[in-house]
């Protein structure tokens, strides 16, 4: 619910638990896209909330945590990606 940035279903600050689950499911194969999407939402939320009431917009770290601080716990570590150990060039004799 913009410009308040509350969930339309439960009224909690967005992204709420249900929204986080839906986002992780939707972006399961594209974690970078999820971070880009959330970063753009963070930017919009800062603008909207500041226009509504600059004195209660929330601190930068608080809003960062709300929008971008949670997905890293939802995805496996980058080291779990398959490794490519073979060079595209033939080895020397």
PDB file of C-alpha atoms in Angstrom:
ATOM      1  CA  UNK A   1       0.000   0.000   0.000  1.00  0.00           C
ATOM      2  CA  UNK A   2       1.858   2.988  -1.246  1.00  0.00           C
ATOM      3  CA  UNK A   3       2.816   5.570  -0.097  1.00  0.00           C
ATOM      4  CA  UNK A   4       2.689   4.031   3.402  1.00  0.00           C
ATOM      5  CA  UNK A   5       4.585   0.894   2.358  1.00  0.00           C
ATOM      6  CA  UNK A   6       2.299  -1.457   4.221  1.00  0.00           C
ATOM      7  CA  UNK A   7       1.160  -4.873   3.017  1.00  0.00           C
ATOM      8  CA  UNK A   8      -2.315  -4.779   1.475  1.00  0.00           C
ATOM      9  CA  UNK A   9      -3.203  -8.132   3.015  1.00  0.00           C
ATOM     10  CA  UNK A  10      -1.910  -7.958   6.581  1.00  0.00           C
ATOM     11  CA  UNK A  11      -1.136  -4.275   7.155  1.00  0.00           C
ATOM     12  CA  UNK A  12       2.433  -4.973   8.290  1.00  0.00           C
ATOM     13  CA  UNK A  13       5.393  -3.014   6.920  1.00  0.00           C
ATOM     14  CA  UNK A  14       6.224  -4.263   3.433  1.00  0.00           C
ATOM     15  CA  UNK A  15       7.868  -6.615   2.736  1.00  0.00           C
ATOM     16  CA  UNK A  16       6.083  -8.638   5.396  1.00  0.00           C
ATOM     17  CA  UNK A  17       6.739 -12.326   5.995  1.00  0.00           C
ATOM     18  CA  UNK A  18       4.278 -13.460   3.336  1.00  0.00           C
ATOM     19  CA  UNK A  19       5.689 -11.011   0.792  1.00  0.00           C
ATOM     20  CA  UNK A  20       9.243 -12.186   1.519  1.00  0.00           C
ATOM     21  CA  UNK A  21       8.229 -15.790   0.970  1.00  0.00           C
ATOM     22  CA  UNK A  22       6.479 -14.903  -2.290  1.00  0.00           C
ATOM     23  CA  UNK A  23       9.496 -12.897  -3.492  1.00  0.00           C
ATOM     24  CA  UNK A  24      11.977 -15.657  -2.679  1.00  0.00           C
ATOM     25  CA  UNK A  25       9.769 -18.119  -4.522  1.00  0.00           C
ATOM     26  CA  UNK A  26       9.326 -15.837  -7.523  1.00  0.00           C
ATOM     27  CA  UNK A  27      13.029 -14.970  -7.780  1.00  0.00           C
ATOM     28  CA  UNK A  28      14.357 -18.402  -6.751  1.00  0.00           C
ATOM     29  CA  UNK A  29      16.507 -18.760  -9.861  1.00  0.00           C
ATOM     30  CA  UNK A  30      17.417 -15.049 -10.074  1.00  0.00           C
ATOM     31  CA  UNK A  31      18.767 -13.810  -6.722  1.00  0.00           C
ATOM     32  CA  UNK A  32      20.514 -10.811  -8.259  1.00  0.00           C
ATOM     33  CA  UNK A  33      17.229  -9.734  -9.827  1.00  0.00           C
ATOM     34  CA  UNK A  34      15.586  -9.942  -6.407  1.00  0.00           C
ATOM     35  CA  UNK A  35      18.212  -7.613  -4.930  1.00  0.00           C
ATOM     36  CA  UNK A  36      17.818  -5.184  -7.831  1.00  0.00           C
ATOM     37  CA  UNK A  37      14.033  -5.220  -7.444  1.00  0.00           C
ATOM     38  CA  UNK A  38      14.255  -4.647  -3.688  1.00  0.00           C
ATOM     39  CA  UNK A  39      16.812  -1.861  -4.146  1.00  0.00           C
ATOM     40  CA  UNK A  40      14.433  -0.054  -6.475  1.00  0.00           C
ATOM     41  CA  UNK A  41      11.587  -0.519  -3.974  1.00  0.00           C
ATOM     42  CA  UNK A  42      13.836   0.846  -1.205  1.00  0.00           C
ATOM     43  CA  UNK A  43      14.515   3.943  -3.283  1.00  0.00           C
ATOM     44  CA  UNK A  44      10.785   4.465  -3.890  1.00  0.00           C
ATOM     45  CA  UNK A  45       9.962   3.884  -0.218  1.00  0.00           C
ATOM     46  CA  UNK A  46      12.510   6.450   0.942  1.00  0.00           C
ATOM     47  CA  UNK A  47      10.981   9.033  -1.397  1.00  0.00           C
ATOM     48  CA  UNK A  48       7.378   8.212  -0.449  1.00  0.00           C
ATOM     49  CA  UNK A  49       7.929   8.025   3.296  1.00  0.00           C
ATOM     50  CA  UNK A  50       9.992  11.187   3.359  1.00  0.00           C
ATOM     51  CA  UNK A  51       7.270  13.123   1.518  1.00  0.00           C
ATOM     52  CA  UNK A  52       4.625  11.858   3.950  1.00  0.00           C
ATOM     53  CA  UNK A  53       6.489  12.794   7.106  1.00  0.00           C
ATOM     54  CA  UNK A  54      10.204  13.578   6.992  1.00  0.00           C
ATOM     55  CA  UNK A  55      10.605  13.322  10.765  1.00  0.00           C
ATOM     56  CA  UNK A  56       9.507   9.658  10.890  1.00  0.00           C
ATOM     57  CA  UNK A  57      10.857   8.322   7.593  1.00  0.00           C
ATOM     58  CA  UNK A  58      13.090   5.904   9.449  1.00  0.00           C
ATOM     59  CA  UNK A  59      16.820   5.654   9.605  1.00  0.00           C
ATOM     60  CA  UNK A  60      18.873   4.543   6.634  1.00  0.00           C
ATOM     61  CA  UNK A  61      20.054   1.335   8.336  1.00  0.00           C
ATOM     62  CA  UNK A  62      16.494   0.515   9.412  1.00  0.00           C
ATOM     63  CA  UNK A  63      15.088   0.865   5.893  1.00  0.00           C
ATOM     64  CA  UNK A  64      18.076  -0.917   4.382  1.00  0.00           C
ATOM     65  CA  UNK A  65      17.523  -3.853   6.726  1.00  0.00           C
ATOM     66  CA  UNK A  66      13.819  -3.908   5.969  1.00  0.00           C
ATOM     67  CA  UNK A  67      14.282  -4.053   2.201  1.00  0.00           C
ATOM     68  CA  UNK A  68      17.721  -5.546   1.583  1.00  0.00           C
ATOM     69  CA  UNK A  69      18.885  -7.081   4.835  1.00  0.00           C
ATOM     70  CA  UNK A  70      16.876 -10.287   4.677  1.00  0.00           C
ATOM     71  CA  UNK A  71      17.346 -11.993   1.269  1.00  0.00           C
ATOM     72  CA  UNK A  72      20.944 -13.076   1.891  1.00  0.00           C
ATOM     73  CA  UNK A  73      19.631 -15.588   4.440  1.00  0.00           C
ATOM     74  CA  UNK A  74      17.252 -17.014   1.838  1.00  0.00           C
ATOM     75  CA  UNK A  75      19.792 -18.019  -0.775  1.00  0.00           C
ATOM     76  CA  UNK A  76      22.653 -20.506  -0.629  1.00  0.00           C
ATOM     77  CA  UNK A  77      26.137 -19.064  -0.449  1.00  0.00           C
ATOM     78  CA  UNK A  78      27.761 -18.123  -3.709  1.00  0.00           C
ATOM     79  CA  UNK A  79      30.346 -20.826  -3.114  1.00  0.00           C
ATOM     80  CA  UNK A  80      27.676 -23.483  -3.558  1.00  0.00           C
ATOM     81  CA  UNK A  81      27.392 -22.646  -7.257  1.00  0.00           C
ATOM     82  CA  UNK A  82      28.785 -25.278  -9.584  1.00  0.00           C
ATOM     83  CA  UNK A  83      32.447 -24.706 -10.339  1.00  0.00           C
ATOM     84  CA  UNK A  84      33.911 -24.793 -13.786  1.00  0.00           C
ATOM     85  CA  UNK A  85      37.422 -26.168 -13.414  1.00  0.00           C
ATOM     86  CA  UNK A  86      38.100 -26.804 -17.065  1.00  0.00           C
ATOM     87  CA  UNK A  87      39.863 -24.260 -19.166  1.00  0.00           C
ATOM     88  CA  UNK A  88      38.418 -23.646 -22.638  1.00  0.00           C
ATOM     89  CA  UNK A  89      41.995 -23.946 -23.977  1.00  0.00           C
ATOM     90  CA  UNK A  90      43.689 -27.278 -24.556  1.00  0.00           C
ATOM     91  CA  UNK A  91      46.492 -27.999 -22.127  1.00  0.00           C
ATOM     92  CA  UNK A  92      50.084 -27.867 -23.327  1.00  0.00           C
ATOM     93  CA  UNK A  93      51.889 -31.158 -23.902  1.00  0.00           C
TER      94      UNK A  93
END
